[in-house]
GROMACS .gro file of C-alpha atoms in nm:
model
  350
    1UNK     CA    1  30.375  15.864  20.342
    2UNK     CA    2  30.541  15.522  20.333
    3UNK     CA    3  30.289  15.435  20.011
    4UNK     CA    4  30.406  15.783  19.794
    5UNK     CA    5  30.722  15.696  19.857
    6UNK     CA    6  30.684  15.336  19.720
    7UNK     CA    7  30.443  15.456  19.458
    8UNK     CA    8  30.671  15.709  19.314
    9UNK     CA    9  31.000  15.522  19.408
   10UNK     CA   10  30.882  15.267  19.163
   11UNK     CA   11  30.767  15.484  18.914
   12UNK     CA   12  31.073  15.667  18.902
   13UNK     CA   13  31.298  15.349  18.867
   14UNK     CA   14  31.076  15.231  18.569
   15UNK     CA   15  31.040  15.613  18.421
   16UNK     CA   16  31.469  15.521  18.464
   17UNK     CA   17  31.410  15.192  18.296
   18UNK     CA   18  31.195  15.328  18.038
   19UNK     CA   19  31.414  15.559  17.923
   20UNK     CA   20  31.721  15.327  17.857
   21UNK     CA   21  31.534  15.111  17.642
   22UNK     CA   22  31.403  15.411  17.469
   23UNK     CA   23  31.715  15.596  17.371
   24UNK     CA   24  31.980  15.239  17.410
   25UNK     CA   25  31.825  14.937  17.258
   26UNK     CA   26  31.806  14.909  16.917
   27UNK     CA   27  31.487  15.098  16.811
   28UNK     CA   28  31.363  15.154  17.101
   29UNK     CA   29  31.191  15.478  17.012
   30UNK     CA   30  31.052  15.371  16.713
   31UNK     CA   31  30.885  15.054  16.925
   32UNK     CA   32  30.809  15.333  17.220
   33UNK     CA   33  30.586  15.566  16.914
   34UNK     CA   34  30.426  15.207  16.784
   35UNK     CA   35  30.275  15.127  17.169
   36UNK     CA   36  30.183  15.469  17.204
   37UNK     CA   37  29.976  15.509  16.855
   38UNK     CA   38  29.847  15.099  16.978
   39UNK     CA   39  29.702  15.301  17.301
   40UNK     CA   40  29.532  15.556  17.047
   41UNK     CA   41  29.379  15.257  16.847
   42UNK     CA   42  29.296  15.076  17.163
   43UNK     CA   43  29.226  15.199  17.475
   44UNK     CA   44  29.116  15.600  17.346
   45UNK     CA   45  28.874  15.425  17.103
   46UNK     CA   46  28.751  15.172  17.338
   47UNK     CA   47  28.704  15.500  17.610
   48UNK     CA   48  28.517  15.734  17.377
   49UNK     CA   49  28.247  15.441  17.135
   50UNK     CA   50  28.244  15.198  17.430
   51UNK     CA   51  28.148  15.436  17.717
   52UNK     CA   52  28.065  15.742  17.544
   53UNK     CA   53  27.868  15.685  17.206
   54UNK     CA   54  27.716  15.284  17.373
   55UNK     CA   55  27.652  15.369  17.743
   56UNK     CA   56  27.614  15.715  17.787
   57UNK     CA   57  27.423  15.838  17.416
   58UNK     CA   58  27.301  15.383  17.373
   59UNK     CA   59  27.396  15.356  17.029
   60UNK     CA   60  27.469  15.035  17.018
   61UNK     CA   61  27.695  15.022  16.720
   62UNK     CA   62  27.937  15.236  16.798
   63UNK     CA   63  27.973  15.078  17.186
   64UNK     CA   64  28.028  14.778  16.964
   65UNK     CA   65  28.332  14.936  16.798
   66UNK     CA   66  28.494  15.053  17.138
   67UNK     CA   67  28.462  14.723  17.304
   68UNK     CA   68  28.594  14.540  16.948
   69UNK     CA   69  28.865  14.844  16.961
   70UNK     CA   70  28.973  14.770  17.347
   71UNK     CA   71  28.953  14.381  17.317
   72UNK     CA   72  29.268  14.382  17.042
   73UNK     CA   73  29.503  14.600  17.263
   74UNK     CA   74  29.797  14.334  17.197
   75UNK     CA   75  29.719  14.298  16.818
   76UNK     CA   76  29.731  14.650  16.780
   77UNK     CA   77  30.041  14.692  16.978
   78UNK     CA   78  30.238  14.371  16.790
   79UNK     CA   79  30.159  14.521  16.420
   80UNK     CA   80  30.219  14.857  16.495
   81UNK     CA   81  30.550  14.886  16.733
   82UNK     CA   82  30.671  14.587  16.413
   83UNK     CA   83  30.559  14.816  16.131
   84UNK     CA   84  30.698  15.165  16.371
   85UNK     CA   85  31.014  14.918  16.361
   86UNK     CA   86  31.066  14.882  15.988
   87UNK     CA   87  30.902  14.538  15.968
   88UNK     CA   88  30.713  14.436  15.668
   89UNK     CA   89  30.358  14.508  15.718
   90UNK     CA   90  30.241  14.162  15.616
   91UNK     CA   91  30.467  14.020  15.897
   92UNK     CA   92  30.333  14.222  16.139
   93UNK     CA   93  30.022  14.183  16.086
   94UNK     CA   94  30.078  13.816  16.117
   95UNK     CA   95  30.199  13.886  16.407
   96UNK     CA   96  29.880  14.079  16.548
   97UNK     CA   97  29.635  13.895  16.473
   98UNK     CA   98  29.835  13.542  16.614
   99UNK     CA   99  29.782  13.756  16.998
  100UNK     CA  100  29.382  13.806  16.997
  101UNK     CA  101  29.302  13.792  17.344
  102UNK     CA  102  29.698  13.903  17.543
  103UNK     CA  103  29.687  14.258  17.621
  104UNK     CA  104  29.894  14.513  17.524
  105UNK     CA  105  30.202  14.516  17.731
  106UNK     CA  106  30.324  14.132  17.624
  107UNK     CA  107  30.171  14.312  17.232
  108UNK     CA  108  30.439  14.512  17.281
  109UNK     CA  109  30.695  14.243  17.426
  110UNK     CA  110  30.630  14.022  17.070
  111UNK     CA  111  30.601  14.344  16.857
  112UNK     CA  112  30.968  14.422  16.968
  113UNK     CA  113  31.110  14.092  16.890
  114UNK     CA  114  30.903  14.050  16.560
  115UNK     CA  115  31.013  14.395  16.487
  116UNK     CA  116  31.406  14.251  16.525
  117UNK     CA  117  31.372  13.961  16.382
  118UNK     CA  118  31.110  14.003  16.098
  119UNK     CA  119  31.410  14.179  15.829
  120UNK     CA  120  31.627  13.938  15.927
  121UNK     CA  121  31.372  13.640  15.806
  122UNK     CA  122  31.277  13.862  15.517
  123UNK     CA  123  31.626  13.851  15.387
  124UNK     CA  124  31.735  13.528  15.463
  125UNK     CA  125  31.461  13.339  15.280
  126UNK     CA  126  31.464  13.288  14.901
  127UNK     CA  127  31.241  13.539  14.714
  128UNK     CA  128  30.870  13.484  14.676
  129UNK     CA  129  30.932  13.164  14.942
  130UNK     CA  130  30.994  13.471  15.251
  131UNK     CA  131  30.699  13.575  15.269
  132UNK     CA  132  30.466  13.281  15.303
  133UNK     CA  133  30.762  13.070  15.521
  134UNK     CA  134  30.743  13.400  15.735
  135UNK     CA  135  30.434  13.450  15.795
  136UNK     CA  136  30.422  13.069  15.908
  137UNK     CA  137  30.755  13.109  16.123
  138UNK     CA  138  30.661  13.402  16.254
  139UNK     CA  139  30.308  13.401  16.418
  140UNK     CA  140  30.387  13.100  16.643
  141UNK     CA  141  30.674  13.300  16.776
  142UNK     CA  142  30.468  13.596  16.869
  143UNK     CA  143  30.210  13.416  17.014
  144UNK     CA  144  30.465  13.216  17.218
  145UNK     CA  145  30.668  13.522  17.347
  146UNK     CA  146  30.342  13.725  17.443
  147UNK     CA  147  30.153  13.398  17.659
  148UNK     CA  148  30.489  13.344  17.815
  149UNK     CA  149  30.614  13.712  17.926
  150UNK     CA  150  30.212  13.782  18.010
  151UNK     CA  151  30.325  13.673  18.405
  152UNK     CA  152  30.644  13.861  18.419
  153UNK     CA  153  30.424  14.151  18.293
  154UNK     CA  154  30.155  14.109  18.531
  155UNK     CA  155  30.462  14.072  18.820
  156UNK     CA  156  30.623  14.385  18.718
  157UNK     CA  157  30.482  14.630  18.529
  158UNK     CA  158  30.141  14.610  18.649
  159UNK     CA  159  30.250  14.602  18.987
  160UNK     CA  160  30.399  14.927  19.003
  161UNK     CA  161  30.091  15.049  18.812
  162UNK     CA  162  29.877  14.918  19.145
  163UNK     CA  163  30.106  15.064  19.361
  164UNK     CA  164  30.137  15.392  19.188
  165UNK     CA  165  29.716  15.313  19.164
  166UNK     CA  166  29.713  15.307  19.565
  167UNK     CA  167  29.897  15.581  19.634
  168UNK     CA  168  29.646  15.797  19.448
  169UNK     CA  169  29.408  15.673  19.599
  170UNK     CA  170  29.554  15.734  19.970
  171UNK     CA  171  29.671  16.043  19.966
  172UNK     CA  172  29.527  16.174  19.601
  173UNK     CA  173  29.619  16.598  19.682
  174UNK     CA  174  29.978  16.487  19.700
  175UNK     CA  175  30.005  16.247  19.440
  176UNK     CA  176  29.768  16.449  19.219
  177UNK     CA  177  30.071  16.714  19.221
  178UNK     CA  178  30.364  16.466  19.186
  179UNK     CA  179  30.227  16.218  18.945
  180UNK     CA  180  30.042  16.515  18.779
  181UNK     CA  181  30.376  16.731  18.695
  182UNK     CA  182  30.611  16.421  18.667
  183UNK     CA  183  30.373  16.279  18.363
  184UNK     CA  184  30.348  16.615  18.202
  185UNK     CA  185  30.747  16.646  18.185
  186UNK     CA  186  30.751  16.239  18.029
  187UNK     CA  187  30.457  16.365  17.765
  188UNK     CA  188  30.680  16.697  17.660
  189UNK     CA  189  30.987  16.483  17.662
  190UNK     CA  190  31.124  16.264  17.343
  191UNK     CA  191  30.933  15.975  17.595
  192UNK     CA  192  30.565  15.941  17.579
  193UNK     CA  193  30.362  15.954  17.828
  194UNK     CA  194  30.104  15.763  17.619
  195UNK     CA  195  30.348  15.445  17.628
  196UNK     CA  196  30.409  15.490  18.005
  197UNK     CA  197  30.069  15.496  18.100
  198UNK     CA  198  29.990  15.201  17.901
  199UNK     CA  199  30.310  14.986  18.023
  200UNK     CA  200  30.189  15.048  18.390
  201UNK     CA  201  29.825  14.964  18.269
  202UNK     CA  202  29.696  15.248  18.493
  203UNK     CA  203  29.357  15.298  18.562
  204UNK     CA  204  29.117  15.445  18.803
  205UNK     CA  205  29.227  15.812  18.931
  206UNK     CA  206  29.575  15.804  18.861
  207UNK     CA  207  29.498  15.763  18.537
  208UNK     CA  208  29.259  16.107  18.536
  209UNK     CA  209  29.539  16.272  18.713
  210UNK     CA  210  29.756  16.193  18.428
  211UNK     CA  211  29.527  16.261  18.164
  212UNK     CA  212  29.385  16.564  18.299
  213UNK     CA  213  29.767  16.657  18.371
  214UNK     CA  214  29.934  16.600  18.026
  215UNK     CA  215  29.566  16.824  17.892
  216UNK     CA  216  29.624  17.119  18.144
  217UNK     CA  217  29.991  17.156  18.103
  218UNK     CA  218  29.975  17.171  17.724
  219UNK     CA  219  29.891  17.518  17.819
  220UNK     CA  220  30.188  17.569  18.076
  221UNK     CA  221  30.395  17.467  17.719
  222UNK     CA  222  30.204  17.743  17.526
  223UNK     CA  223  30.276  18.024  17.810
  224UNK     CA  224  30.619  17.903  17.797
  225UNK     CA  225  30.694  17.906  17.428
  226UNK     CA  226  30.528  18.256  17.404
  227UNK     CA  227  30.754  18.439  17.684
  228UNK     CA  228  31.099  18.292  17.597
  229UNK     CA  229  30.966  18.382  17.247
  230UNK     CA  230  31.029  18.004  17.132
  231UNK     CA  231  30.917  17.962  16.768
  232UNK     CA  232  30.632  18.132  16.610
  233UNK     CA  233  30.254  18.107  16.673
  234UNK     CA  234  30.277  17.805  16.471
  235UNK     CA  235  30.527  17.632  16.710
  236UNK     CA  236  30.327  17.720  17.028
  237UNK     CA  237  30.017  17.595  16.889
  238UNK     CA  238  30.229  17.258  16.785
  239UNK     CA  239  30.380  17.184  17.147
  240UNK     CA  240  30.042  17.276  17.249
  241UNK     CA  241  29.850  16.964  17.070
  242UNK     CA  242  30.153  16.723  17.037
  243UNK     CA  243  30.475  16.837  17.241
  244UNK     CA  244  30.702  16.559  17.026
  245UNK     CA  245  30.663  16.778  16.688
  246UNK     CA  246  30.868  17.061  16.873
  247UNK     CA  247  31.099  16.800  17.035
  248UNK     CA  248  31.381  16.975  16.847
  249UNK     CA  249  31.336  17.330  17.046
  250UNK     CA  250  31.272  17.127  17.355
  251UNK     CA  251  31.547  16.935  17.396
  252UNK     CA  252  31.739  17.225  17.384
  253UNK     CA  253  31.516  17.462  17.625
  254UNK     CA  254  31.482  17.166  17.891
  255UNK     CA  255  31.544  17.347  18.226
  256UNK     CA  256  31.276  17.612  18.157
  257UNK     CA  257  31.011  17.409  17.988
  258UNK     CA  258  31.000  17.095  18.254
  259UNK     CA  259  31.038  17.316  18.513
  260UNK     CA  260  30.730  17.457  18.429
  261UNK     CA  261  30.585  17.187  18.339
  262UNK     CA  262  30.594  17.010  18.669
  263UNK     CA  263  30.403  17.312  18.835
  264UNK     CA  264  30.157  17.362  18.573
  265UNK     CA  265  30.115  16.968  18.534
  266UNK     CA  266  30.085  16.912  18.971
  267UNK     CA  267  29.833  17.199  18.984
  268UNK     CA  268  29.584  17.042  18.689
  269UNK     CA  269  29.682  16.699  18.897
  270UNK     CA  270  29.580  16.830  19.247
  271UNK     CA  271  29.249  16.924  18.994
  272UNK     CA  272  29.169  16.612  18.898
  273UNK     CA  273  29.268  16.441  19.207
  274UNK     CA  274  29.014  16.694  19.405
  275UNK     CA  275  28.692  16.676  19.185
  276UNK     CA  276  28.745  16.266  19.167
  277UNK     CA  277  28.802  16.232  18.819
  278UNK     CA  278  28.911  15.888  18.689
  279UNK     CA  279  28.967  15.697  18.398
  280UNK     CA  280  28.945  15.305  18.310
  281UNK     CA  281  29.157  15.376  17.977
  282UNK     CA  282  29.544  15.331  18.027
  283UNK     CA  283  29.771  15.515  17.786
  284UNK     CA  284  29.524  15.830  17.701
  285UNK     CA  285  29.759  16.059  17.874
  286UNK     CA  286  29.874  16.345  17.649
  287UNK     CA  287  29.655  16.683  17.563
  288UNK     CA  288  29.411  16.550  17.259
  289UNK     CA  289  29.306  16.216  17.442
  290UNK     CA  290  29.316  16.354  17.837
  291UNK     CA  291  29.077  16.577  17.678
  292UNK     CA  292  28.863  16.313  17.535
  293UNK     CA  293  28.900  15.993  17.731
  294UNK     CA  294  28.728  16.125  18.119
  295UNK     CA  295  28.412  16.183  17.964
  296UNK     CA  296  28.385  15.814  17.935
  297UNK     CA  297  28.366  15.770  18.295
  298UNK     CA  298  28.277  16.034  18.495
  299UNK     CA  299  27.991  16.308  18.451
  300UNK     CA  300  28.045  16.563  18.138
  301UNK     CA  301  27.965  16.878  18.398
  302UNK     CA  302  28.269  16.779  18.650
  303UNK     CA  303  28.485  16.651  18.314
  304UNK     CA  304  28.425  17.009  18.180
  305UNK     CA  305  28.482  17.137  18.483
  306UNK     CA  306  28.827  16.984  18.565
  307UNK     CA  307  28.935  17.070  18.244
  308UNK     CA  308  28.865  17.458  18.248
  309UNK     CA  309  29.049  17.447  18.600
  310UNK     CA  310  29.342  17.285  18.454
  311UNK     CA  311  29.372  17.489  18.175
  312UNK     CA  312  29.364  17.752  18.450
  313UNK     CA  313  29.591  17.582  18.643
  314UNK     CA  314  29.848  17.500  18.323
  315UNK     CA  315  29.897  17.871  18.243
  316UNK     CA  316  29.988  18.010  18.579
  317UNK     CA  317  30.235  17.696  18.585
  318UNK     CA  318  30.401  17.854  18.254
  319UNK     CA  319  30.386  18.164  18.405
  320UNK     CA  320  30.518  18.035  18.730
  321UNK     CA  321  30.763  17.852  18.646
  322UNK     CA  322  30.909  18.131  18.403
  323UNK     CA  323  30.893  18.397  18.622
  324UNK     CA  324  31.078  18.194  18.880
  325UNK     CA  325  31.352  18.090  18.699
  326UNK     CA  326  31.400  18.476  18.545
  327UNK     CA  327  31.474  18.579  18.908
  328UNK     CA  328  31.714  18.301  18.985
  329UNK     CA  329  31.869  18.406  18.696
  330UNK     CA  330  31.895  18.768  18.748
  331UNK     CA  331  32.068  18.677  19.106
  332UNK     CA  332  32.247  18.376  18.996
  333UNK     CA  333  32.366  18.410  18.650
  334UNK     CA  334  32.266  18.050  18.509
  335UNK     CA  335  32.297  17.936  18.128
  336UNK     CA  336  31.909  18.044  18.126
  337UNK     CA  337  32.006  18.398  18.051
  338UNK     CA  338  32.161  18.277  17.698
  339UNK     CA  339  31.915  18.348  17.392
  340UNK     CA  340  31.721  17.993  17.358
  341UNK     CA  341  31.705  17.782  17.070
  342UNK     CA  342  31.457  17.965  16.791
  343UNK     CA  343  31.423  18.268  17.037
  344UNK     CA  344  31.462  18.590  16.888
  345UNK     CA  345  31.612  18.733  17.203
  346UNK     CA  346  31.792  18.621  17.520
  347UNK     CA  347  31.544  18.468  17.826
  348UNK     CA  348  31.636  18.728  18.095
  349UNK     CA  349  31.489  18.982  17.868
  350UNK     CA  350  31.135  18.857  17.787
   0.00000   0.00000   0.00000
């Protein structure tokens, strides 16, 4: 018990953490989409050529793209959070490719500065002179914040990751349900789950509970959407693949939607967590690459498997939760009885 508390204590307090820089420091979104699309580029890539298409179907060629893909984690993450940023392309590039061999979390660290300081250089320098003095000034500086923050990272970050990594492992029915629905609420909300994942460098089976989470309960998010009559088919199908391109109609249907989403993500969590399933590839945790990413590591029948169960599992969460909260609202009279935003009638009467 003492470990899931410790696990998720910490998790919580950096979810908390996470979340301040997000929506407080000065593009902190924009830097949080730029890590998360550097996990896509990275780690998903690295999960499906290097262990899918090399070991498991040996073509060699394509494992050779997946291990190229997951050995630039911290390029990828420098010139994309600078470019998600604003920063000239050039300079973050220059940026990337000054990091080859630092991983992704201090990628991130010298993204975000580069991504600050990269206009600023831009501007300041004479035309024509700006770009070449910047490139000059500017790798150095990325290289020397990433090797320098890499132990902080490794004493922080990564250590919750190993604790939230133990607690799996200890008691994995338990934390397949709490780390299971509390990563399917962080991939619906304006956070990613993606960039959470990645920041705690999970691996292993918390990392299949949160992928094969953030996969089942894009289907609690379709049930959901269909009875509070949220949208059109078009919506549901939207939230279903992607849950930021509705983020508009979530943020203003939270109580419903995460409620749900917590049971339908902790019952395709207790899923994974029951059949085994891991995964070696930090960050893949939303619907498209939870999907993808286990079959890199564990059999295809029990992959298959775990994701028809959770799929299973995801729509009795939606249905769950919403039935649930319809009754406390009949008895109790909450704000949940108003019509939601882009429903076509009011939620106690779907």
């Amino acid at each position: 018990m003492l470990t899931i508390v410790k696990g998720m204590g910490l998790l919580f307090l950096t979810l908390a953490l996470f979340s301040l820089f997000s929506f407080k420091a000065p593009k902190g979104d924009k830097a949080m989409s730029g890590l998360a699309g550097a996990a896509i580029a990275s780690f998903l890539v690295e999960a499906i050529h290097r262990y899918i298409s090399g070991d498991f179907l040996k073509i060699a060629f394509l494992g050779e793209v997946g291990i190229s893909s997951g050995s630039l984690a911290g390029t990828a993450a420098a010139s994309l959070v600078a470019i998600s940023m604003g920063a000239n392309p050039t300079f973050a590039l220059v940026a990337g490719v000054a990091l080859s061999g630092l991983g992704i979390l201090p990628g991130f660290i010298a993204g975000y500065i580069v991504g600050l300081v990269a206009p600023i250089i831009e501007k300041k320098l004479p035309e024509g002179l700006n770009i070449v003095a910047g490139a000059i000034i500017i790798a150095p500086l990325a290289r020397i914040i990433a090797v320098t923050t890499t132990p902080v990272v490794d004493a922080t970050l990564l250590t919750v990751g190993e604790a939230v990594t133990v607690a799996a492992n200890q008691s994995p029915i338990v934390m397949g349900f709490l780390l299971g629905g509390m990563m399917k609420i962080i991939c619906t909300s304006p956070l990613s789950s993606m960039s959470m994942t990645a920041m705690l460098g999970l691996q292993g089976l918390a990392m299949g509970i949160s992928s094969i989470a953030s996969f089942g309960g894009a289907f609690t998010n379709g049930v959901v959407f269909k009875r509070m009559g949220l949208g059109d088919k078009s919506n549901m199908l939207g939230v279903m693949l992607e849950p930021l391109t509705q983020a508009e109609i979530i943020t203003k249907n939270p109580v419903p939607i995460f409620f749900s989403d917590f049971i339908g993500g902790g019952l395709a969590g207790i899923v994974a967590a029951s059949l085994g399933i891991i995964n070696n590839a930090p960050g893949t945790a939303a619907p498209i690459p939870g999907l993808l990413a286990p079959f890199g590591f564990n059999p295809p029948l029990k992959v298959a498997l775990a994701l028809v169960l959770a799929a299973i599992c995801g729509i009795i969460g939606g249905y769950l939760g919403t039935s649930i909260l319809k009754l406390v609202d009949k008895k109790y009279k909450f704000n949940i009885d108003k019509k939601p935003f882009g429903a076509k009638k009011a939620f106690s009467d779907q």
